[in-house]
Tab-separated table of C-alpha atoms in Angstrom:
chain	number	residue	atom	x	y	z
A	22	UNK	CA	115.150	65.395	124.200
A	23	UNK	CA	114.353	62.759	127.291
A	24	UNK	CA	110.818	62.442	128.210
A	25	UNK	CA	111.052	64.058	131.260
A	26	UNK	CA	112.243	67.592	129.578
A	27	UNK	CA	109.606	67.206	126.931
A	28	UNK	CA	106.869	66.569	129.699
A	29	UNK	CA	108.458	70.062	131.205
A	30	UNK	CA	107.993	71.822	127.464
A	31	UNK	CA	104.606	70.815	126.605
A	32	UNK	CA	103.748	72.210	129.452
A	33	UNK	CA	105.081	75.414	129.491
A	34	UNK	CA	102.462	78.581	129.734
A	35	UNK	CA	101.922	81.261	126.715
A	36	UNK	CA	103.932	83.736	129.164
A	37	UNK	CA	107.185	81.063	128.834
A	38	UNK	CA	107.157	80.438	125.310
A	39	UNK	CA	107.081	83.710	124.345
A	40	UNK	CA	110.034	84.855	126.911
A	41	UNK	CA	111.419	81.644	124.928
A	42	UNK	CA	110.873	82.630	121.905
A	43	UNK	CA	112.475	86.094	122.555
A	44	UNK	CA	115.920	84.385	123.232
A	45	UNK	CA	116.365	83.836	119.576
A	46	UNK	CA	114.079	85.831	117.839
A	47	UNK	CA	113.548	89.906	117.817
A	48	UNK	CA	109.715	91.692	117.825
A	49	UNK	CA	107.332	89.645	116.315
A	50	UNK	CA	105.353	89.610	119.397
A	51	UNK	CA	101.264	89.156	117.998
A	52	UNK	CA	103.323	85.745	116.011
A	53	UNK	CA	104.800	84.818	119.324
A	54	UNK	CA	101.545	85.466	121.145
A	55	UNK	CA	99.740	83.339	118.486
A	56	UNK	CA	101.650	80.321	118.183
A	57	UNK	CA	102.061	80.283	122.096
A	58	UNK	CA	98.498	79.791	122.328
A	59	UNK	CA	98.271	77.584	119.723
A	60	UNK	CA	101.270	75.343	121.730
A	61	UNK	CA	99.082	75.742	124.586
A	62	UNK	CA	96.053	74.480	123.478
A	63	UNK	CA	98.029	71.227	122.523
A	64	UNK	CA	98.504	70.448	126.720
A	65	UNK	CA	95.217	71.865	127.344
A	66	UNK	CA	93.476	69.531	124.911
A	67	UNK	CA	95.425	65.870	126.153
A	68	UNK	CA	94.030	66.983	129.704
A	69	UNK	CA	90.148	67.181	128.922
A	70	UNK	CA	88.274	63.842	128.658
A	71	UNK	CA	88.445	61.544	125.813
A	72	UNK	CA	85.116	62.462	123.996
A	73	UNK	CA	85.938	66.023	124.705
A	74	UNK	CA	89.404	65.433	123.405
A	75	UNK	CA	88.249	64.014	120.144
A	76	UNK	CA	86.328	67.475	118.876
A	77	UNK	CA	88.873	69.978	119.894
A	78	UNK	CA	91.143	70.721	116.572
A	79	UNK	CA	93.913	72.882	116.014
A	80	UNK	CA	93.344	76.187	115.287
A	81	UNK	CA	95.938	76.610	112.398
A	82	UNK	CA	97.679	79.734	111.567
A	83	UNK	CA	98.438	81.658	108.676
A	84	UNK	CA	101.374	84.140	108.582
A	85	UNK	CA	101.529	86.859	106.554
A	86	UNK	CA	104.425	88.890	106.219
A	87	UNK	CA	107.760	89.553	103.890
A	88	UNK	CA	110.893	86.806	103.603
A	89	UNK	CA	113.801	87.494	106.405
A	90	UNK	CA	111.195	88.707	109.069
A	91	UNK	CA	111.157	85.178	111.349
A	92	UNK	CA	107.810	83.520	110.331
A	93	UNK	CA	110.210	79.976	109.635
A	94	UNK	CA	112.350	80.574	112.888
A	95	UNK	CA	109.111	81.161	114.864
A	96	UNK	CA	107.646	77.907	113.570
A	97	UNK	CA	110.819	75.759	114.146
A	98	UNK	CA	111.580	77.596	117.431
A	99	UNK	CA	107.942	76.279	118.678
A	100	UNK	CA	108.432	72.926	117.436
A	101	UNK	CA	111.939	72.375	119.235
A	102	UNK	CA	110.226	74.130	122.514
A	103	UNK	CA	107.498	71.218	122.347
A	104	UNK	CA	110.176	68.360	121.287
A	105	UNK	CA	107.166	67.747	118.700
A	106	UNK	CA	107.590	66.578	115.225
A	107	UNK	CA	108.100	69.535	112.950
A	108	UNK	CA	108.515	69.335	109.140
A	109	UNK	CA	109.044	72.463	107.149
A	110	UNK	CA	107.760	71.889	103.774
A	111	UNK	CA	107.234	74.279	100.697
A	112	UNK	CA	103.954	74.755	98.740
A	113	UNK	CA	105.831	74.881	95.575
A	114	UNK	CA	107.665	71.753	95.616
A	115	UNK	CA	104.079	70.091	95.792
A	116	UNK	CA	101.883	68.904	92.239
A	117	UNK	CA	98.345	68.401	92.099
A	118	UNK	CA	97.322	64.055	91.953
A	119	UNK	CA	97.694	63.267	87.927
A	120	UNK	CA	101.462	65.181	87.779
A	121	UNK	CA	104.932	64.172	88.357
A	122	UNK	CA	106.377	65.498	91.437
A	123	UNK	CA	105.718	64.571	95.586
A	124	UNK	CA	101.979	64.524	96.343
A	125	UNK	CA	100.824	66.142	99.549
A	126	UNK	CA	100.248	62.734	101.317
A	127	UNK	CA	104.102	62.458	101.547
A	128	UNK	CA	103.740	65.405	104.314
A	129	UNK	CA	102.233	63.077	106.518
A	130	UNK	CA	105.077	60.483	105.472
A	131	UNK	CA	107.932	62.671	106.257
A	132	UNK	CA	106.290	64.008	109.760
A	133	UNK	CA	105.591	60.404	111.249
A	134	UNK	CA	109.280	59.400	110.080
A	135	UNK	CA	110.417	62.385	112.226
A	136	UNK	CA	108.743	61.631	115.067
A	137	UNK	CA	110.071	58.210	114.302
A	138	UNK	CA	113.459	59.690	114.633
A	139	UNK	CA	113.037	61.737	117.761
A	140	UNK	CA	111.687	58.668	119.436
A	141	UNK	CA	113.991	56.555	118.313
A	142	UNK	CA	116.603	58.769	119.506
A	143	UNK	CA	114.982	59.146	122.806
A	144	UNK	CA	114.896	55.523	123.210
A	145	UNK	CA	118.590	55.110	122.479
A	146	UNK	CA	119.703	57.695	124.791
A	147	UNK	CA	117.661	56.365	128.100
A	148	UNK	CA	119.312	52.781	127.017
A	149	UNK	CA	122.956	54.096	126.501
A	150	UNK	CA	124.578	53.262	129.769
A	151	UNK	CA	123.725	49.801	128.888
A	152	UNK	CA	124.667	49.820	124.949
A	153	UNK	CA	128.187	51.228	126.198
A	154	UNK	CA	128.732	48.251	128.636
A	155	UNK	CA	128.148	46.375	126.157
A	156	UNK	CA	130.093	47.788	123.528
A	157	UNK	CA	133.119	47.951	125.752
A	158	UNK	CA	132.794	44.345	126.411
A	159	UNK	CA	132.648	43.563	122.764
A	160	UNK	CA	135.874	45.914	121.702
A	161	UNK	CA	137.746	44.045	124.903
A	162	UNK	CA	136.854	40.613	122.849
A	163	UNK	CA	138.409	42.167	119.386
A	164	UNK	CA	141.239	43.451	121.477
A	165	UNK	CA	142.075	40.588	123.775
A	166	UNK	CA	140.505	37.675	122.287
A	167	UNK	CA	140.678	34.709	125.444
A	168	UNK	CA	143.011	36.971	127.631
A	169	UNK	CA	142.657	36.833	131.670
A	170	UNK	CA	140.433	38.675	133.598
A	171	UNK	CA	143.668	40.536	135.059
A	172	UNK	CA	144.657	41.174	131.625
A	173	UNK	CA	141.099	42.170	130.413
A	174	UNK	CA	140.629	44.779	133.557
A	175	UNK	CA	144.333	46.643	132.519
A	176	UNK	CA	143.273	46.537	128.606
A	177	UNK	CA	139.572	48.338	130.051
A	178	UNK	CA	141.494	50.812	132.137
A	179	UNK	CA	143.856	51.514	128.903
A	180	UNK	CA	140.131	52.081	126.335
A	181	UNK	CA	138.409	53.933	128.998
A	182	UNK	CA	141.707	56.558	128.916
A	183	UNK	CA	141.272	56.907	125.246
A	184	UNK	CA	144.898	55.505	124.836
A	185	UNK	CA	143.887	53.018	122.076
A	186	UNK	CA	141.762	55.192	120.454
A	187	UNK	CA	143.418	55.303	117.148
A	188	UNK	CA	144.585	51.534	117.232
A	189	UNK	CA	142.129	49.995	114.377
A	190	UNK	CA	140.632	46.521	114.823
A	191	UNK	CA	138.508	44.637	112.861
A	192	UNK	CA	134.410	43.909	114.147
A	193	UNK	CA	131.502	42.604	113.104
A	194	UNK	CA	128.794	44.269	112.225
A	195	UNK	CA	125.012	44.649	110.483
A	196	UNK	CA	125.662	44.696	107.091
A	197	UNK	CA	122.885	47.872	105.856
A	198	UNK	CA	123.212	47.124	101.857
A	199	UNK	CA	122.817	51.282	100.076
A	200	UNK	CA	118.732	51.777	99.417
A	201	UNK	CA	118.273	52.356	95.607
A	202	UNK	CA	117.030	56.248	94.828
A	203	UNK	CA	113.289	55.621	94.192
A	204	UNK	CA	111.587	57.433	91.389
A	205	UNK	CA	109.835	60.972	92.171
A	206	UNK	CA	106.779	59.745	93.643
A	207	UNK	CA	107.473	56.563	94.831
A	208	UNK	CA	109.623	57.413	97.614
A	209	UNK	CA	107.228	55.377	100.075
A	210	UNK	CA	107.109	52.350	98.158
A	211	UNK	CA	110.891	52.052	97.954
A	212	UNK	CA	111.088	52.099	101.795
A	213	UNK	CA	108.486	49.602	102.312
A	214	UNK	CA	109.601	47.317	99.905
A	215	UNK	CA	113.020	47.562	101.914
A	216	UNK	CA	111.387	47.119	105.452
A	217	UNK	CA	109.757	43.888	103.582
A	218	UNK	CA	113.237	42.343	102.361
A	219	UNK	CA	114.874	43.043	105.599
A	220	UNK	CA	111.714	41.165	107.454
A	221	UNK	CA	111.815	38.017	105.316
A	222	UNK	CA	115.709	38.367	104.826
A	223	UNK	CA	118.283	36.936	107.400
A	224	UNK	CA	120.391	39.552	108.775
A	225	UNK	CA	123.571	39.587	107.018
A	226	UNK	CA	127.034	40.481	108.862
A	227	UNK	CA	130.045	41.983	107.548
A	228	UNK	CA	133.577	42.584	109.539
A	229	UNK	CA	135.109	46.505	108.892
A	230	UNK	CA	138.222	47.983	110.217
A	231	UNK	CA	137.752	51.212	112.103
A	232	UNK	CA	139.943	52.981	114.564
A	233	UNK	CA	138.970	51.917	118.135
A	234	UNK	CA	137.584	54.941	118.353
A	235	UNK	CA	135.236	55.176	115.909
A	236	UNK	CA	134.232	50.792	116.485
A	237	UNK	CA	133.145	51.799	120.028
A	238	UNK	CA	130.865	54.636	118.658
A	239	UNK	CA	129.059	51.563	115.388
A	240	UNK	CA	129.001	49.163	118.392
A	241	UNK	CA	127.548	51.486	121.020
A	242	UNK	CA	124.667	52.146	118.416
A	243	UNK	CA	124.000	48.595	117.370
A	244	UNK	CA	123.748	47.667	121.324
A	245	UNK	CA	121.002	50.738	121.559
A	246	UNK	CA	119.040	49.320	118.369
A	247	UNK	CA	118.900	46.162	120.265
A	248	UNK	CA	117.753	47.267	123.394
A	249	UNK	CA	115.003	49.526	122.318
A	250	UNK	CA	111.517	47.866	121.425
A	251	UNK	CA	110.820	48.962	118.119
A	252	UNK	CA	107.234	48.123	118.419
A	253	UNK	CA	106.948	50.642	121.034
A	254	UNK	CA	109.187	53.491	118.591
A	255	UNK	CA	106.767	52.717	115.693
A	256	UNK	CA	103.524	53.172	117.912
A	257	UNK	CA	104.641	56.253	120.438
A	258	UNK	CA	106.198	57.882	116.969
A	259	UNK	CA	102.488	57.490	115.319
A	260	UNK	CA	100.849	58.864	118.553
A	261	UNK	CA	103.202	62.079	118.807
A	262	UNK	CA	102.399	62.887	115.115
A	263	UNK	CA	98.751	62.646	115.236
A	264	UNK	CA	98.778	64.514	118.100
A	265	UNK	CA	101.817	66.819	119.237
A	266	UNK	CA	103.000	67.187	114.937
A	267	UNK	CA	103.401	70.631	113.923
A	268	UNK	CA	103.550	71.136	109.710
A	269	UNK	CA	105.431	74.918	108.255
A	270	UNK	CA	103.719	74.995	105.174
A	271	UNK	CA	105.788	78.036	103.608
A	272	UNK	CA	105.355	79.922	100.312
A	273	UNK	CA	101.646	79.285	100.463
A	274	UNK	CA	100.883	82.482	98.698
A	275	UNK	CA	102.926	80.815	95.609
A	276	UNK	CA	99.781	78.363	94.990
A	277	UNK	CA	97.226	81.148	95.298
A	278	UNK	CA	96.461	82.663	91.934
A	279	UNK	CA	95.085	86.545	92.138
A	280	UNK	CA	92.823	85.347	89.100
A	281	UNK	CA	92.454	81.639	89.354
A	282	UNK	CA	89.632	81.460	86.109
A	283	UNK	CA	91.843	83.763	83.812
A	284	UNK	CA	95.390	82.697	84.505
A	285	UNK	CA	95.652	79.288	83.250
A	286	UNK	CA	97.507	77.992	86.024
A	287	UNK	CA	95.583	75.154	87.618
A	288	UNK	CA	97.814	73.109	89.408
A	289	UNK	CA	98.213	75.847	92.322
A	290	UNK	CA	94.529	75.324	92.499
A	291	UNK	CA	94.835	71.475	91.819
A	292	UNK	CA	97.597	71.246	95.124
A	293	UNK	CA	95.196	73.934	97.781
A	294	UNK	CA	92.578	71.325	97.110
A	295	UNK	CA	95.027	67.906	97.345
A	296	UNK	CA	96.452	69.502	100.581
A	297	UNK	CA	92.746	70.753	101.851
A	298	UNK	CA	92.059	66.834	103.166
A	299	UNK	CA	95.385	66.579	104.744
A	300	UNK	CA	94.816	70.007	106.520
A	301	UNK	CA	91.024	69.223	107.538
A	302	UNK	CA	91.742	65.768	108.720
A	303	UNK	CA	92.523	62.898	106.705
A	304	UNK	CA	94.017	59.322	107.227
A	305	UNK	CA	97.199	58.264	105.377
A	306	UNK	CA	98.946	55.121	105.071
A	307	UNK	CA	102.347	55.104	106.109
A	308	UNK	CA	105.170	52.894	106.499
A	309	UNK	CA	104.454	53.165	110.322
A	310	UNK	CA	100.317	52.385	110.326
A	311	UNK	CA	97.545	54.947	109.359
A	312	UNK	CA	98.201	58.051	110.795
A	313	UNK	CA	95.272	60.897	111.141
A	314	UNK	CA	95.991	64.498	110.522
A	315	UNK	CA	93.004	65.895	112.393
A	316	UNK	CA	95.313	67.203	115.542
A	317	UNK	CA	98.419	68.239	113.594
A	318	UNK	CA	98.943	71.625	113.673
A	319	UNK	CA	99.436	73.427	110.342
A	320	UNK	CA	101.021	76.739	110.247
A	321	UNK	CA	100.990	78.276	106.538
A	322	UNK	CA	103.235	81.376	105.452
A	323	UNK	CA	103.690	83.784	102.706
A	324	UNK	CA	104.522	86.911	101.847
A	325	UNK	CA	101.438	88.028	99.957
A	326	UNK	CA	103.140	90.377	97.882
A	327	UNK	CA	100.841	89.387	94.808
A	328	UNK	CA	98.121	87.268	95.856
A	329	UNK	CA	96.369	87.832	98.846
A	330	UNK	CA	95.127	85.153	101.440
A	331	UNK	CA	91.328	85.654	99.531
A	332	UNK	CA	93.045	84.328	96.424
A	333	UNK	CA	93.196	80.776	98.440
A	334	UNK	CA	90.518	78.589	97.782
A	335	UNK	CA	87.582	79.253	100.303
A	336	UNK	CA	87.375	75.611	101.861
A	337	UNK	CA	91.166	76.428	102.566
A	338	UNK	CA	91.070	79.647	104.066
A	339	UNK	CA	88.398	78.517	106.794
A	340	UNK	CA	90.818	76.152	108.184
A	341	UNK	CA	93.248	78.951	109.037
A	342	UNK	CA	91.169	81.184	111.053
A	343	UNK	CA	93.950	82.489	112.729
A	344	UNK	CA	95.869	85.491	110.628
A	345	UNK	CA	98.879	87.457	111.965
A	346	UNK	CA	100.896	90.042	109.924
A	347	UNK	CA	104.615	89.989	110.838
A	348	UNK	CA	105.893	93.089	110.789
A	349	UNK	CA	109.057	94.604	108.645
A	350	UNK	CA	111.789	95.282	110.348
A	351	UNK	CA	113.422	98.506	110.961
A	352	UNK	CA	116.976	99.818	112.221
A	353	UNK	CA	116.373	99.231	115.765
A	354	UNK	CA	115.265	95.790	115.189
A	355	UNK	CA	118.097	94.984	113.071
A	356	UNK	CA	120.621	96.693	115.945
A	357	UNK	CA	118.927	93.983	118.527
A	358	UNK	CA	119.501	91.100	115.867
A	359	UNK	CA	122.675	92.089	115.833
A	360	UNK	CA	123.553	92.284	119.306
A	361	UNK	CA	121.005	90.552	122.232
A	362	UNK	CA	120.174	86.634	120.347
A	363	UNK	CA	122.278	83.876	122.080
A	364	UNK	CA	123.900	83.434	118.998
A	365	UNK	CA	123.687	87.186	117.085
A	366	UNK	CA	125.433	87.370	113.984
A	367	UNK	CA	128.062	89.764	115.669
A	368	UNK	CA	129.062	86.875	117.994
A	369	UNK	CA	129.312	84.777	115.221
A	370	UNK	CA	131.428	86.588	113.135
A	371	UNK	CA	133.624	87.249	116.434
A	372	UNK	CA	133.927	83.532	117.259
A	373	UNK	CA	134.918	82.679	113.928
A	374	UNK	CA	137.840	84.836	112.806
A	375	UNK	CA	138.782	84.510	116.172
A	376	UNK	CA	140.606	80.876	115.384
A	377	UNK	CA	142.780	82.268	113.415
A	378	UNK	CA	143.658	85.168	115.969
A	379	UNK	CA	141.982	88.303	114.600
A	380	UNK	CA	139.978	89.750	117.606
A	381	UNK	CA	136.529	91.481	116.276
A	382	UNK	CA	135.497	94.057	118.090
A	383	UNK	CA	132.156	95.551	117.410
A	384	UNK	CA	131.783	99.241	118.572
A	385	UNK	CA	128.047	100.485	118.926
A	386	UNK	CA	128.666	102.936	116.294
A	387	UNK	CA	129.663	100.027	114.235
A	388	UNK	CA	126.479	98.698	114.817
A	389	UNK	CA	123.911	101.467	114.042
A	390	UNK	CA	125.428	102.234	111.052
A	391	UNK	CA	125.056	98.429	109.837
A	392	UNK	CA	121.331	98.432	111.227
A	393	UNK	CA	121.033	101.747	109.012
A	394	UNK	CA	122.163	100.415	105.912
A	395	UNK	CA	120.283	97.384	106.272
A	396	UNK	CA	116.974	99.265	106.290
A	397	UNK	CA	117.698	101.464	103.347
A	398	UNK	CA	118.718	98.680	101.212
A	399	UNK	CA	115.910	96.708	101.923
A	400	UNK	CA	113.416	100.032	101.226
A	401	UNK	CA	115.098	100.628	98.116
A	402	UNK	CA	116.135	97.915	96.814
A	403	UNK	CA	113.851	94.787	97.712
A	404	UNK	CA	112.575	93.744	101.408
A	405	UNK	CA	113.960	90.644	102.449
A	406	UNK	CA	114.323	91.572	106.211
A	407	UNK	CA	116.840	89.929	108.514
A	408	UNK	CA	118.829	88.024	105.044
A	409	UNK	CA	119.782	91.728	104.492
A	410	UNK	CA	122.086	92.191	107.246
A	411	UNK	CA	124.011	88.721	106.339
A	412	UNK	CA	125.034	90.621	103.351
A	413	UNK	CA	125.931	93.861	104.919
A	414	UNK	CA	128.002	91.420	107.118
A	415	UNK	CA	129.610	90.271	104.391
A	416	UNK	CA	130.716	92.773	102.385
A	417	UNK	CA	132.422	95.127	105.302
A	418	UNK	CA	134.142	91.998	106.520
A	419	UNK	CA	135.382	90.883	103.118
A	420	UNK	CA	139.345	92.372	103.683
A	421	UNK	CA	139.467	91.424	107.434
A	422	UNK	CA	138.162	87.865	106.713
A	423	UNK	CA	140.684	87.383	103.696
A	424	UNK	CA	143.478	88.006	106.239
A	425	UNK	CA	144.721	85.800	109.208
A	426	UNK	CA	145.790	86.760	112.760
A	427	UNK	CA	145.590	90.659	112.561
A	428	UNK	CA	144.899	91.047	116.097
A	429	UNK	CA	142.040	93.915	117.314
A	430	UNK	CA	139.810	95.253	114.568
A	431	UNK	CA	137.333	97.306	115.403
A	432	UNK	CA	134.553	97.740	113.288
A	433	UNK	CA	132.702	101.648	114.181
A	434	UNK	CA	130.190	103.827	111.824
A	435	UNK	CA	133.896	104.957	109.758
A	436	UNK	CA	134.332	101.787	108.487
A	437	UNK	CA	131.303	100.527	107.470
A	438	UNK	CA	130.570	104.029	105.737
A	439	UNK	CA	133.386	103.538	104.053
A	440	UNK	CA	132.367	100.004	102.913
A	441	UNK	CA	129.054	100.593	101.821
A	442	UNK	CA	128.490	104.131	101.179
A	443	UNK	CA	129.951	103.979	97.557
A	444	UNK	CA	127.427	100.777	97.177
A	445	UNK	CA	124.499	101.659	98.708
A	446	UNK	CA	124.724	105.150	96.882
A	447	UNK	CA	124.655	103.331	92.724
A	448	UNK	CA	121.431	101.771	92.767
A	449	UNK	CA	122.280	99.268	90.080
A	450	UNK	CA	125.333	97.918	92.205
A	451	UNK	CA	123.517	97.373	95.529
A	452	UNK	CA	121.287	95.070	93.797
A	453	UNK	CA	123.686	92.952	92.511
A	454	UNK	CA	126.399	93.506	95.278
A	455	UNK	CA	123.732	93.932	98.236
């Protein structure tokens, strides 16, 4: 994303983001109301003066509400709106300091290193008109090594149509020796250890064969590396983090125990309080400088089907003073996931058996009945919201996508009775079919 379209995003009013959000994602609308504001406040903060600046935090969110029913979409949506740093992480995966397994400070890791990434990337692109030129001028070296200029300015005009594209030469390049896997844990220490040998360490080059066309795409990249300041990555990347980062903090309720002094189960309790500092506003050391969490915006989710957001520590629950409920979704909803997203599973599904020539047609009837089905599994069976109708999908398009090139099918309320009803009707085989 170029800096001028992020400027445009970050900017954007609670009205846009929400019409935003609704290109991709269906109801929802307190979440999209919520998060909008909470996107807002980000722009509204950078403009107020620098002491002012300093005392205004986030005002995270927690989302409550059952799996399939958009509370990661909404979350990742937002992030790509802003062209801010987003990690999704998952409470679970997460031990309390003393255990084997990732420690919470390796949230703050992994966000920096994206927003390393996105600025790196931004970097490369503004420089790639130059990094081409370059490249090209290179590849014209490998391919006419001390030719004329008349004969260099016929060999450009033959790369430039693509008609050497699959000749392969032989170029020089940065030789990037394979990283060791580091041990659980240390995953921070292996890359700095790495940044320190490749500091005191000349830089090693190696020649490869590739087809032209895949030399001009290595060369084009090395020539952006080089242009770029990497000084200026390292400190824009800590800046956006600390202040434009947004952290999905997913199965929260996972790590809340309904009876925290009879289970026996105290490293949920052990990671709320390791991840309470980071979530408050701590600094952690990263390969990139210290970076401070205290304007990262944390948005935590969980179905609550057992515990309930009181089961969370109290230190933990006052820094998400924002709650929204997402709502189930009924047949309606389903019938406008199915047909009005960008990308709607229906259009999927369409696009794809349409290379090899079968020609999906989906009529409306088609379409409620789907929508219907979905809703009753998901009330008697088990509610896992949108995921449902990916199944559905699936099992009334099991014969047609088997087959190649049958030309129009059109999928009405017949078939898809005729698919399911035998399913839907034996409890025991929905859940394991459905």
């Amino acid at each position: 994303m170029s800096s001028e379209l992020l400027a445009r995003n970050v900017e954007m009013t609670p009205i846009e983001i929400v019409e935003e959000l609704d290109r991709h994602i269906i109801g929802q609308s307190k979440a999209k109301r919520m998060v909008a504001v909470a996107l807002r406040n980000h722009y509204r903060r950078r403009r107020l003066p620098p002491e002012i600046q300093r005392e205004v935090t986030p005002k995270n969110i927690l989302m409550i509400g059952p799996t399939g029913v958009g509370k990661t979409e909404i979350a990742r949506r937002l992030a790509k709106l802003a062209g801010a740093p987003f990690l999704k992480v998952e409470a679970t995966k997460f031990t309390e300091v003393g255990y084997v397994g990732r420690d919470v400070d390796s949230i703050v890791r992994d966000l920096v290193h994206a927003a390393a990434a996105m600025v790196e990337a931004e970097k490369k692109e503004a420089v790639m008109g130059r990094a081409r030129a370059a490249a090209e001028e290179r590849l014209l070296d490998v391919l006419l090594p001390g030719g004329s200029g008349e004969s260099r300015e016929r060999m450009r005009a033959l790369l430039r149509q693509g008609e050497l594209d699959e000749r392969v030469v032989e170029i020089e390049v940065t030789d990037e020796p394979p990283g060791a896997v580091p041990l659980p844990g240390m995953e921070e220490a292996g890359l700095n250890l790495q940044e320190m040998f490749k500091r005191f360490m000349p830089e090693k080059r190696t020649r490869r064969k590739a087809s032209v066309r895949d030399a001009r795409r290595i060369l084009e990249n090395e020539e952006a590396d080089r242009l770029i300041d990497h000084d200026e990555v390292t400190h824009e990347a800590v800046e956006r983090a600390e202040n434009l980062g947004i952290v999905f903090i997913d199965e929260i309720d996972k790590v809340a125990g309904n009876d925290r002094m009879g289970s026996g189960d105290v490293s949920g309790e052990g990671v709320q309080r390791d991840l309470l500092p980071i979530v408050e506003g701590t600094q952690v050391n990263t390969r990139y400088g210290p970076v401070r969490t205290d304007h990262v915006l944390f948005i935590a989710a969980g179905a609550f089907s057992v515990a309930k957001p009181s089961d969370l520590i109290p230190e933990l629950q006052g820094r998400f003073p924002i709650r929204v409920e997402l709502e189930e979704l009924t047949a309606t909803d389903f019938q406008r996931i199915l047909t009005q997203p960008k990308f709607a599973l229906t259009k999927q599904y369409t696009e794809l058996l349409a290379v090899d020539g079968t020609k999906l047609e989906f009529d409306e009837s088609g379409i409620v009945a789907l929508a219907e089905y979905a809703e009753r599994v998901n009330t008697e069976v088990e509610d896992i919201g949108a995921r449902r109708l990916h199944t559905v999908l699936e099992t009334v398009l099991e014969d047609i996508a088997f087959g190649t090139n049958l030309g129009r099918v059109v999928i009405d309320g017949e078939m898809v009775r005729r698919k399911l009803e035998g399913i839907v009707e034996d409890e025991d085989l929905s859940r394991y079919v459905l």
